[in-house]
Short mmCIF file of C-alpha atoms in Angstrom, two decimals:
data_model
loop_
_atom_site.label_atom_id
_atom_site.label_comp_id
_atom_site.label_asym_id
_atom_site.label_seq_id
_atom_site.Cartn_x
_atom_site.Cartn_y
_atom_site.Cartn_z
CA UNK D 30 9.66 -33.88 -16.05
CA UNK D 31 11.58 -37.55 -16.54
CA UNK D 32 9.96 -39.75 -18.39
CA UNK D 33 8.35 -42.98 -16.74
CA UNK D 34 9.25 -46.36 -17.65
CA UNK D 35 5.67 -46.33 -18.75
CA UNK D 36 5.72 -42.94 -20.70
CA UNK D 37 8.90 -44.30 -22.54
CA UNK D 38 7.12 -47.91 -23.33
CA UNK D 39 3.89 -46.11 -24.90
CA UNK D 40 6.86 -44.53 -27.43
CA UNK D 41 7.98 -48.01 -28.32
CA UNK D 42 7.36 -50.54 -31.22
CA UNK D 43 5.81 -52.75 -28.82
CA UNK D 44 6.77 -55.87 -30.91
CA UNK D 45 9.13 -57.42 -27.77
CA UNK D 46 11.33 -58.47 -30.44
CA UNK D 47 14.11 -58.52 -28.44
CA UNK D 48 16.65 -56.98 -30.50
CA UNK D 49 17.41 -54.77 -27.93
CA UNK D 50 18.69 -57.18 -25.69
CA UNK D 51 16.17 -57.20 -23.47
CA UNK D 52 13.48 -59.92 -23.56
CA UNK D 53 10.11 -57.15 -23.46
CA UNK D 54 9.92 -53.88 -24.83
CA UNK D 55 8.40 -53.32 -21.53
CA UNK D 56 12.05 -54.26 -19.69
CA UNK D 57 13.68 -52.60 -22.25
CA UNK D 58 11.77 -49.20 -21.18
CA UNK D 59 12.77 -49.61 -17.64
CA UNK D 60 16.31 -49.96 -18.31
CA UNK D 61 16.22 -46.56 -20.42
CA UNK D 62 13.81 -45.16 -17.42
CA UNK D 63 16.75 -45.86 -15.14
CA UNK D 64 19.51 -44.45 -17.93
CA UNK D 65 21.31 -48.31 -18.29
CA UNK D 66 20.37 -48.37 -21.88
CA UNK D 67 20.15 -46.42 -24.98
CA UNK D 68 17.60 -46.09 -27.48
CA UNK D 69 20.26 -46.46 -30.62
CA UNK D 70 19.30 -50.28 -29.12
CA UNK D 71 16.03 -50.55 -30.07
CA UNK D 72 16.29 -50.30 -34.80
CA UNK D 73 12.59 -50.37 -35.32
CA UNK D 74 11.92 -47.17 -32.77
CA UNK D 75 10.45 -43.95 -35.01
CA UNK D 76 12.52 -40.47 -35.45
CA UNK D 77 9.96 -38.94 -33.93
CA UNK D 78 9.95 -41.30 -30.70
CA UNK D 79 13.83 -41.16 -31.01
CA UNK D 80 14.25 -37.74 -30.73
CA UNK D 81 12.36 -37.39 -28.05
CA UNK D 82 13.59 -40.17 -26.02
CA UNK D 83 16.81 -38.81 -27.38
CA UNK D 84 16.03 -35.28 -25.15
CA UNK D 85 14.82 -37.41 -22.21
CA UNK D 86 17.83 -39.73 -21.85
CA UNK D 87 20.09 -36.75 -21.98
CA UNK D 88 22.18 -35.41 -19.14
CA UNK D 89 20.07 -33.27 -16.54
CA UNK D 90 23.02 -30.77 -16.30
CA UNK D 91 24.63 -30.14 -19.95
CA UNK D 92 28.18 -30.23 -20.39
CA UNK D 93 29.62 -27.10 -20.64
CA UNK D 94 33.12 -26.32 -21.64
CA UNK D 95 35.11 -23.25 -21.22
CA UNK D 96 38.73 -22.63 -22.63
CA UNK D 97 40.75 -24.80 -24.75
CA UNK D 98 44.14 -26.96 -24.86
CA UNK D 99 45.60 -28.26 -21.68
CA UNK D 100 43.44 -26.04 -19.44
CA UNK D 101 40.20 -26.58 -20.89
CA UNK D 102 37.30 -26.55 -17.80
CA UNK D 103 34.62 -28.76 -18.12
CA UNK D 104 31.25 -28.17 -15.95
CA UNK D 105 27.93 -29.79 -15.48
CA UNK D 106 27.29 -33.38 -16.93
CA UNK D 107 26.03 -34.52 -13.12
CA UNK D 108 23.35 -36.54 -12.16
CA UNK D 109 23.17 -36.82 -8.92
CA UNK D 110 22.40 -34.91 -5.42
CA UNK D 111 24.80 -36.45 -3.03
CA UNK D 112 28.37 -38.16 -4.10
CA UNK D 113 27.50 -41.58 -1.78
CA UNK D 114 24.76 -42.14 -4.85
CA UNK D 115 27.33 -42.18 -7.35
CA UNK D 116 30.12 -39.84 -7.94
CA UNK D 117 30.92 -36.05 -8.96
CA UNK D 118 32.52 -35.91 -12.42
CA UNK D 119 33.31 -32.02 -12.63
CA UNK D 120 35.31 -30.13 -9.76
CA UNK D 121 33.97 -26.95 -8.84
CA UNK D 122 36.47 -24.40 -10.94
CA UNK D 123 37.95 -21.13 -8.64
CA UNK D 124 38.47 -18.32 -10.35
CA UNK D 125 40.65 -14.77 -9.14
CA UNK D 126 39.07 -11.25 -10.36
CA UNK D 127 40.72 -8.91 -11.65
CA UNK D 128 39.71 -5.37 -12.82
CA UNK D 129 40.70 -3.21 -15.95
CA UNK D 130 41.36 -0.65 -14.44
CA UNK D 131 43.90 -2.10 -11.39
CA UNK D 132 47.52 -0.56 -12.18
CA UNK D 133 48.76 -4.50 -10.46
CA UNK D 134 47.07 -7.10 -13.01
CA UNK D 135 50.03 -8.42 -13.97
CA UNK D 136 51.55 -9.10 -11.08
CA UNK D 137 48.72 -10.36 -9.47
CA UNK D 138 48.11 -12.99 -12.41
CA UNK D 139 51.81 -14.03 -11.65
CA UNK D 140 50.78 -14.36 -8.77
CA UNK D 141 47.97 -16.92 -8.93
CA UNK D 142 50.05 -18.81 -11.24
CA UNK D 143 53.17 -19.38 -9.22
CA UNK D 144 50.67 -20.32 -6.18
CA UNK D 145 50.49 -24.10 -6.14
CA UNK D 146 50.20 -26.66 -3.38
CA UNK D 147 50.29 -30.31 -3.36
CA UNK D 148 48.17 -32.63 -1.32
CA UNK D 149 48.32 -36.71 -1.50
CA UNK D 150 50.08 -36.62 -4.54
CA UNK D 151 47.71 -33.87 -6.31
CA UNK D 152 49.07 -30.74 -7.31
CA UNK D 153 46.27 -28.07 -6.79
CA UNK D 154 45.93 -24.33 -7.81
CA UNK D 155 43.69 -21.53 -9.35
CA UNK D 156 41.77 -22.73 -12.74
CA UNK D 157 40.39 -19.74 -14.01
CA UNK D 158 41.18 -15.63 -14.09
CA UNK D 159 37.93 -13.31 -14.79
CA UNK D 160 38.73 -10.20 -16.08
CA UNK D 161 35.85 -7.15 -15.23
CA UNK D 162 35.13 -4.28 -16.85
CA UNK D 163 35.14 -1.92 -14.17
CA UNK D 164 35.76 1.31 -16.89
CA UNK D 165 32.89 0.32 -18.50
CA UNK D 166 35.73 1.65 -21.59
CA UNK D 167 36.16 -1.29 -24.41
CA UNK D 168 39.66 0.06 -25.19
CA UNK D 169 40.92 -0.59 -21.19
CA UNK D 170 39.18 -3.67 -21.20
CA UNK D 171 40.92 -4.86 -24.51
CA UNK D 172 44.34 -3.82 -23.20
CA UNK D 173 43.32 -6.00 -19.49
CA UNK D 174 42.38 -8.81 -21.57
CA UNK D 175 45.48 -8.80 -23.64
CA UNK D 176 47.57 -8.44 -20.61
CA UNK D 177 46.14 -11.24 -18.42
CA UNK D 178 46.80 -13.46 -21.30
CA UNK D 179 50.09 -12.56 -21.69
CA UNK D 180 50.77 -14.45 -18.23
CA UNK D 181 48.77 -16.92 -18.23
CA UNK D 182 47.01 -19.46 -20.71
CA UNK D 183 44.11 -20.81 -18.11
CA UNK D 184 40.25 -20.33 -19.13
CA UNK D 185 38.89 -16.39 -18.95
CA UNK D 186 35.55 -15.31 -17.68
CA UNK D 187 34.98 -11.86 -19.30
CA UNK D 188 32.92 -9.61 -17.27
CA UNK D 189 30.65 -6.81 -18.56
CA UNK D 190 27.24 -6.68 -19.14
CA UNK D 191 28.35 -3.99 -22.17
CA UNK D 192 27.82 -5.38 -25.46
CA UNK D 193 30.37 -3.24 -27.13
CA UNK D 194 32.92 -3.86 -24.67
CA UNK D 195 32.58 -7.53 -23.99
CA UNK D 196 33.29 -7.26 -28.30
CA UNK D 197 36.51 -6.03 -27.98
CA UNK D 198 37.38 -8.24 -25.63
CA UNK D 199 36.36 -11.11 -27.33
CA UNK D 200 38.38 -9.78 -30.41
CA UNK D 201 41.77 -10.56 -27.61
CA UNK D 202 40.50 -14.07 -27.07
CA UNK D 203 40.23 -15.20 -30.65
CA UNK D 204 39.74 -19.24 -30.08
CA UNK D 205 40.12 -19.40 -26.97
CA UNK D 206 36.69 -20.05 -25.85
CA UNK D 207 36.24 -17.26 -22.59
CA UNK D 208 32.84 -17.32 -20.49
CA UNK D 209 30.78 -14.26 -21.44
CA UNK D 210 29.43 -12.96 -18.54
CA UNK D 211 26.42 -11.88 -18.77
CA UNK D 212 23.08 -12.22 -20.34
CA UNK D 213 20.90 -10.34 -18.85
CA UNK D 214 17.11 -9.15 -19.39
CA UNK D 215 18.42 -6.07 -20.90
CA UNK D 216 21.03 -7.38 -23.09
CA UNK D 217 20.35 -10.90 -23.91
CA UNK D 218 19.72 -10.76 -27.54
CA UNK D 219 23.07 -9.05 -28.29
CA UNK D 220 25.11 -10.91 -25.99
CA UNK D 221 24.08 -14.26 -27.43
CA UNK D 222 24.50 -12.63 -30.84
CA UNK D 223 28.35 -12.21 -29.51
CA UNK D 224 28.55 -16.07 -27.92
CA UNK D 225 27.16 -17.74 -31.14
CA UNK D 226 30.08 -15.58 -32.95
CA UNK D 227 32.64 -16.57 -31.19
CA UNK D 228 31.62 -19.78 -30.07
CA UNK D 229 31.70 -18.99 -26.71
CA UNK D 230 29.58 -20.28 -23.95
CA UNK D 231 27.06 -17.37 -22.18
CA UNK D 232 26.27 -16.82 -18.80
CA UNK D 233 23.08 -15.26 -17.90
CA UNK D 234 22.20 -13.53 -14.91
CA UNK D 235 18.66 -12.95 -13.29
CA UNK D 236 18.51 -12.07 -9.38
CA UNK D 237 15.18 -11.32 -8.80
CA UNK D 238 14.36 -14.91 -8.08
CA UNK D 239 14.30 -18.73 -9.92
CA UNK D 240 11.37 -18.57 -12.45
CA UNK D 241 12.86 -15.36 -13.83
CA UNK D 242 16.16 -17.15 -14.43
CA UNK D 243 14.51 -20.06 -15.95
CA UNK D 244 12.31 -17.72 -18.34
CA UNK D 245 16.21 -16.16 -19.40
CA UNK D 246 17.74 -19.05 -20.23
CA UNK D 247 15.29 -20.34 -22.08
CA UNK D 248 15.19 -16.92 -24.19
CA UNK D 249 18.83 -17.24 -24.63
CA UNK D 250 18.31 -20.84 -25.51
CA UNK D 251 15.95 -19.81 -27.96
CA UNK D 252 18.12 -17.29 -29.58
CA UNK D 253 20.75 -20.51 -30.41
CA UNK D 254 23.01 -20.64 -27.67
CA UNK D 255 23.32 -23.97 -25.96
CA UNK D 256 26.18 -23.58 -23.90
CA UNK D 257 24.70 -21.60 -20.78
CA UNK D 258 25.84 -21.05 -17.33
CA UNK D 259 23.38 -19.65 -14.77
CA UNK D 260 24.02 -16.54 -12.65
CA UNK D 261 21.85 -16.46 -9.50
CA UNK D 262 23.17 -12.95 -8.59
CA UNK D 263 23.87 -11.93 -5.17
CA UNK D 264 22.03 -13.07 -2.21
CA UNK D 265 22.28 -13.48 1.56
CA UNK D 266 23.87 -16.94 2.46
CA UNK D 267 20.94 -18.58 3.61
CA UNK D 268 19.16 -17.59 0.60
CA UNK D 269 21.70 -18.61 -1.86
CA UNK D 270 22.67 -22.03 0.13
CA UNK D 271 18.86 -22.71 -0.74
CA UNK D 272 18.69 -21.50 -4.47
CA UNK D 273 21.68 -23.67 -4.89
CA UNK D 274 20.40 -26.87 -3.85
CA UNK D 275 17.15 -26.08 -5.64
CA UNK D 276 18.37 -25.58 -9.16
CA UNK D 277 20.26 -28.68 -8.38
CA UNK D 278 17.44 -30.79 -7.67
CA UNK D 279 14.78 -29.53 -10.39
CA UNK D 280 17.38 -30.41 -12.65
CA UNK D 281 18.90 -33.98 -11.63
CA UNK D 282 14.98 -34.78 -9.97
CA UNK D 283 12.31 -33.00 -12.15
CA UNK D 284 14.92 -32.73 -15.32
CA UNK D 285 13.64 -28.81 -15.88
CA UNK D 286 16.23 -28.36 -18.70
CA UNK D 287 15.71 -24.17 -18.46
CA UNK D 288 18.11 -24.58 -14.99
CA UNK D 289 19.79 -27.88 -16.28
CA UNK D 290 22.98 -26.00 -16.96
CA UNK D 291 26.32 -25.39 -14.63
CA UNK D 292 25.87 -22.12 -12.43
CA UNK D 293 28.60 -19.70 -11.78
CA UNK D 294 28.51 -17.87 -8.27
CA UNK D 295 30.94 -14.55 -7.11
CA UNK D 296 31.74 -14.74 -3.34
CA UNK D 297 30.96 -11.50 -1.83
CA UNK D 298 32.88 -10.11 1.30
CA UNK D 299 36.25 -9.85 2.73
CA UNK D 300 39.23 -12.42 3.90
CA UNK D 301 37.41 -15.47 5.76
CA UNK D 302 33.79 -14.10 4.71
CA UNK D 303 34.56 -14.44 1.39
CA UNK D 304 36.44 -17.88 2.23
CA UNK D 305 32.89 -19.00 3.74
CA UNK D 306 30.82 -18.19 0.58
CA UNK D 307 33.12 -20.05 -2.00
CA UNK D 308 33.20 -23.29 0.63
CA UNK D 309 29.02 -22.48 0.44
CA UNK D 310 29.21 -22.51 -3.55
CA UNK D 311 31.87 -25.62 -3.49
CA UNK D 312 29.83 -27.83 -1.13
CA UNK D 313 26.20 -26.48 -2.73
CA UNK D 314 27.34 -27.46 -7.06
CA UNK D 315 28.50 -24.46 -7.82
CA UNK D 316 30.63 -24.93 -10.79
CA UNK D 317 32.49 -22.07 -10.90
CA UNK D 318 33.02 -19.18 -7.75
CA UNK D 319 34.94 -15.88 -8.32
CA UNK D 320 36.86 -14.88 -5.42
CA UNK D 321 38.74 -10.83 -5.63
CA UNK D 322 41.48 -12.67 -3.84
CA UNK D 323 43.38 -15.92 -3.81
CA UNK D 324 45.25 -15.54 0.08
CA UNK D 325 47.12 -18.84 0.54
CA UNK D 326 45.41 -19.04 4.27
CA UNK D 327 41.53 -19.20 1.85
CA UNK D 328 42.70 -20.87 -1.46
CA UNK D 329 44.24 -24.04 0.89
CA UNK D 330 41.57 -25.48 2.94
CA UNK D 331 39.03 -24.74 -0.17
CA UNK D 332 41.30 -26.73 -2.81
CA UNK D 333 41.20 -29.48 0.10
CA UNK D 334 37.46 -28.78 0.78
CA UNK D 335 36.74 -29.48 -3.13
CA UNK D 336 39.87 -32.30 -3.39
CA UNK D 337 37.59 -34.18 -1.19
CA UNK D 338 34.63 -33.69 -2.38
CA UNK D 339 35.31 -34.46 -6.06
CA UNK D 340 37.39 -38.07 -5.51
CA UNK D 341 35.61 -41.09 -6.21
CA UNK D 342 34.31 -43.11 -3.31
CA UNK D 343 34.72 -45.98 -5.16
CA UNK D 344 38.23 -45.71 -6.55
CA UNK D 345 40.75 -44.81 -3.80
CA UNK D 346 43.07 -42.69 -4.57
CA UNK D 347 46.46 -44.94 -5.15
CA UNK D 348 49.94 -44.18 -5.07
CA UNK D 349 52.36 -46.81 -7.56
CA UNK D 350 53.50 -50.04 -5.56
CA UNK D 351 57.22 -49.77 -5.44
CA UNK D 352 60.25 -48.80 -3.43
CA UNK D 353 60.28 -45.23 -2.70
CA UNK D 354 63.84 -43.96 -1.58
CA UNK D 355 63.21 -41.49 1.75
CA UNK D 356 66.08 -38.88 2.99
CA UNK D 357 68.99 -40.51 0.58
CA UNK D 358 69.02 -44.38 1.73
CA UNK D 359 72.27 -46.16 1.63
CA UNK D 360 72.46 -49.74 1.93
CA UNK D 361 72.21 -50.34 5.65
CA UNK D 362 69.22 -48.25 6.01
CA UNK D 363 66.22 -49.86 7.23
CA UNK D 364 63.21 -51.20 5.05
CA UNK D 365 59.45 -50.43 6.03
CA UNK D 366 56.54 -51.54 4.36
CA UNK D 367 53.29 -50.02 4.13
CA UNK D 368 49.91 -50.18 1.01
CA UNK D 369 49.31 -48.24 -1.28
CA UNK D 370 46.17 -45.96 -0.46
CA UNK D 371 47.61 -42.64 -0.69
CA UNK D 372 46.58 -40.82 2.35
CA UNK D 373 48.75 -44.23 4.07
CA UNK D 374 51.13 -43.54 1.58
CA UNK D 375 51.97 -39.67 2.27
CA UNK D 376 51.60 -39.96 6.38
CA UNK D 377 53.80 -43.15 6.45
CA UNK D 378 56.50 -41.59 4.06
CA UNK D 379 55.81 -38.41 5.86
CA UNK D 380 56.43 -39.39 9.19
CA UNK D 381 59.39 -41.42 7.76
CA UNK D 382 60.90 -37.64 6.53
CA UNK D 383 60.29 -36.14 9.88
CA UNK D 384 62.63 -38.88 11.52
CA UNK D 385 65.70 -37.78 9.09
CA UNK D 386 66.58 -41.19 8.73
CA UNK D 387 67.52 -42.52 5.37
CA UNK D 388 65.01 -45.48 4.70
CA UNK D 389 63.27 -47.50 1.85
CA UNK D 390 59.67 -47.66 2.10
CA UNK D 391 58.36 -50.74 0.21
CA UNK D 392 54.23 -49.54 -0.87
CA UNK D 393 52.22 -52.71 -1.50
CA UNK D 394 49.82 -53.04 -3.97
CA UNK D 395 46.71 -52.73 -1.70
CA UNK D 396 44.12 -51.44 -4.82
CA UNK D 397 43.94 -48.39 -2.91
CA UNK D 398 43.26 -49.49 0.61
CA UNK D 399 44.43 -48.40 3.94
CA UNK D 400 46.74 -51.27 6.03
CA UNK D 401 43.94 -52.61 8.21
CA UNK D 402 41.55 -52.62 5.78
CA UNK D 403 43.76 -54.43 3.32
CA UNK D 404 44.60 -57.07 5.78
CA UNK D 405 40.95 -57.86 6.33
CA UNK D 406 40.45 -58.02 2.91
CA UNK D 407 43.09 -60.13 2.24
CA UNK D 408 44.45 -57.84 -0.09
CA UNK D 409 48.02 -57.13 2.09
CA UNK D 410 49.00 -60.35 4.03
CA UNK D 411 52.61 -62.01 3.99
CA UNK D 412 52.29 -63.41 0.57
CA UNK D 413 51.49 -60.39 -1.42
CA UNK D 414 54.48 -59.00 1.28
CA UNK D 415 56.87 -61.60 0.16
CA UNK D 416 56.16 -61.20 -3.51
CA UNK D 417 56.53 -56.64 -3.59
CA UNK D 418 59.95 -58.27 -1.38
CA UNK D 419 60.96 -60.35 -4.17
CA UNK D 420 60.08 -58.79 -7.26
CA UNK D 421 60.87 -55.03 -6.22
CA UNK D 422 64.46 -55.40 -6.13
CA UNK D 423 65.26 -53.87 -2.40
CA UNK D 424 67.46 -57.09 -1.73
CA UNK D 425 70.04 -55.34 -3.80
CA UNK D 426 69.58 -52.49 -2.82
CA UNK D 427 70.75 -53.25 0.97
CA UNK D 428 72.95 -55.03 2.81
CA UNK D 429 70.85 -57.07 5.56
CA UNK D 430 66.82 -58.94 4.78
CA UNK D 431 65.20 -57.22 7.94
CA UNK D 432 61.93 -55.60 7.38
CA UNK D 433 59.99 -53.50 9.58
CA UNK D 434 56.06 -53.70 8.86
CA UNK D 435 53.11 -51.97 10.61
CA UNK D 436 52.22 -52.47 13.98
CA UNK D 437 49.00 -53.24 13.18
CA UNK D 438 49.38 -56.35 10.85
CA UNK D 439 51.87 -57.74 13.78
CA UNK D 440 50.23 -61.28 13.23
CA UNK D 441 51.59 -61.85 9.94
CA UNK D 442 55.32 -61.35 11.39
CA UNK D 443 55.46 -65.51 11.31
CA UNK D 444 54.13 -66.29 7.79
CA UNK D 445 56.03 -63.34 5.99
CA UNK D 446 59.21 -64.52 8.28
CA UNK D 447 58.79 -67.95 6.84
CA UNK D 448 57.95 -67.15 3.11
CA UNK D 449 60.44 -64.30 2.54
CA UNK D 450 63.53 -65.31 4.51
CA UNK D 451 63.94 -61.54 5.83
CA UNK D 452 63.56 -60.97 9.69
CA UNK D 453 60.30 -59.11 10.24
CA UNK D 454 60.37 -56.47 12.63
CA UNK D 455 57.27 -54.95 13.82
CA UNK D 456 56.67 -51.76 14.09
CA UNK D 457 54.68 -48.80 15.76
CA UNK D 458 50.56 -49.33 15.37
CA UNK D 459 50.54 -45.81 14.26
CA UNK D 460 52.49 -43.93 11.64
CA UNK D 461 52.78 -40.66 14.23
CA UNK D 462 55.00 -43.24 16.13
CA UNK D 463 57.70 -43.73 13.00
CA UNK D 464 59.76 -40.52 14.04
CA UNK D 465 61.06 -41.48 17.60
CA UNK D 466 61.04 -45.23 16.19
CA UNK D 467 63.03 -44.41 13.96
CA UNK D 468 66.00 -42.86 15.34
CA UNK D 469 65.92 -45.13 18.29
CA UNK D 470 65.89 -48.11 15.66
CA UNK D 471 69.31 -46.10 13.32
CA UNK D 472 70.71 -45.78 16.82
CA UNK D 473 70.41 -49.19 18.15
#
């Protein structure tokens, strides 16, 4: 359970000395009740009130890392339900399996690696490969390990609930930090034995319902492994849609550290039923899902799914203000201007590519908001227009001073006439309009 502002005021000096910073100890314990403080403020608190203050300020899902270098996946570390409260640090991970005993793994690791897409500026793809033991024989699994790394250096989730095979595969990875997978009633004892070893986080897996979960990972806990992920085994999708949101909230709500950890889920079914579990796991804090295949027609709308769930409501995603050169400009080609947000940003220019006429797109500094919504916010009108005009360097780039803005900040034609010198043409109110607008405008 979270401590109270109360609870945590009983553990302190009392002396509202205000070295803290805060004028009472009693404000002082609200402010660490509501995590805004930390008790490293307070010098005259005890080690034994420290430490445990220390336990009750810390994150209701624990960090857990998997891999290393570049491609390094980090999970948990959230504190809240819903993303409107605050934000979501950690993107859900997708990972393709892949057995030891399939004649194809390499190619289908080439696969997965060459598959890429790009949305809004973000290129998206894959994260993870998890290699099962499916031969249950350490030597294949060795040789599967050793050939999924040899195409691709993204984090591994090794999966066999065999001791003495998940060793030999281990002995592939070296430093390289895999997700053991998994800790199970049976096995637990060696299987941590193996993660503290290597230094490799452990996931454990209980089915049969939460409490026995929560009684596993505390063994394992017990046993010195910190870095758990939880395994809540297969269920039907209405029962795992609930387990999901319930581990989620004892943790961030109740703090129950033995389910405070990331959980890993593997989508069961085929083609679009498997597509509908991993959107389940994605929208319900899953941190990782396992999918048996990565079709383009699945992996797209869930990489969008998860893009959108995992930006920041409060920091719009921004393209750099600039000029942006669109199907190989010359100097009589026409000059548009639009902000910065980069959903704007990628319709406008896109619609500017679907007209095939060469044209510079001018992308105002906006701090990350849409056209209307800038110009009611006074953060595009004509004098932030005239000064991207001025200081961006498109007068010598063309031939003429005649700019073409959105149809929607048509009022500021005048000002941004009269402050920049160029003739201000307006435009269509909607970006879907460019196209035709376009090559009606080249043609005039």
């Amino acid at each position: 359970m979270a401590l109270t502002a109360l609870d945590i005021y009983k553990k302190l000096p009392q002396t509202n000395c205000g070295k803290c910073g805060f004028p009472t100890c009693l404000a002082f314990a609200m402010q660490l009740a509501n995590k805004k403080a930390s008790i490293d403020a307070c010098p005259d608190v005890s080690d034994e009130a420290k430490e445990l203050l220390e336990s009750s300020a810390a994150p209701p899902i624990k960090l857990v890392k998997v891999g290393s270098g570049d491609r390094e996946i980090e999970m948990g570390d959230e504190v809240v339900m819903h993303r409107h409260e605050k934000t979501f640090y950690h993107p859900v991970a997708y990972a393709l399996m892949v057995d030891d005993d399939s004649p194809d793994i390499e190619s289908k690791v080439q696969a997965t690696e060459e598959m890429k897409f790009e949305r809004v500026g973000e290129e998206m793809q894959l994260d993870m490969i998890a290699i099962r033991s499916k031969s249950d024989d350490p030597a294949k699994f060795s040789s599967a390990v050793s050939a999924v790394k040899g195409k691709t250096s993204v984090p591994l989730v090794l999966v066999s609930q065999n001791p003495a095979v998940m060793e030999e595969g281990l002995k592939v990875c070296g430093s390289d930090r895999p997700l053991i997978h998994a800790a199970t009633k049976d096995n637990y004892e060696k299987m941590a034995e193996l993660a503290k070893a290597n230094n490799c986080p452990l996931a454990v897996l209980e089915d049969s319902g939460l409490e026995e979960l929560a009684e596993l990972s505390k063994k394992v806990k017990e046993a010195g492994v910190e870095d758990i992920v939880l395994d809540l085994g297969k269920k039907p999708l209405g029962r795992l849609f609930q387990e999901l949101t319930l581990v989620r909230r004892l943790a961030i709500k109740k703090l129950f550290r033995p389910l405070g950890y990331p959980v890993i889920m593997f989508a069961g079914g085929e083609g679009a039923s498997e597509g509908l579990e991993a959107a389940i796991g994605t929208v319900k804090y899953a941190s990782i899902v396992v999918m048996k295949e990565a079709d383009r027609a699945i992996m797209y709308p869930l990489l969008t799914l998860r893009q959108n769930i995992y930006t920041d409501p409060q920091k719009p995603i921004q393209v750099k203000p600039g000029i942006y050169e669109l199907n190989g400009p010359a100097e009589d080609s026409p000059v548009l201007i639009t902000t910065n947000f980069s959903l704007t940003y990628f319709t406008v220019a896109g619609d500017i590519e679907t007209s095939k006429v060469p044209s510079y797109l001018l992308v105002a500094d906006s701090e990350g908001l849409s056209v209307m919504t800038a110009f009611a916010a006074d953060k595009f009108t004509a004098d932030t227009a005239t000064e991207l005009i001025e200081s961006c360097g498109i007068a010598d780039k063309v031939n003429h001073k005649k700019i073409i803005i959105p149809g929607q900040v048509a009022r500021m034609s005048g000002k941004l006439n009269e402050n920049s010198g160029w003739e201000v043409v307006v435009g269509p109110r909607d970006s879907s309009g460019l196209p035709k607008y376009l090559r009606e405008y080249a043609g005039a």
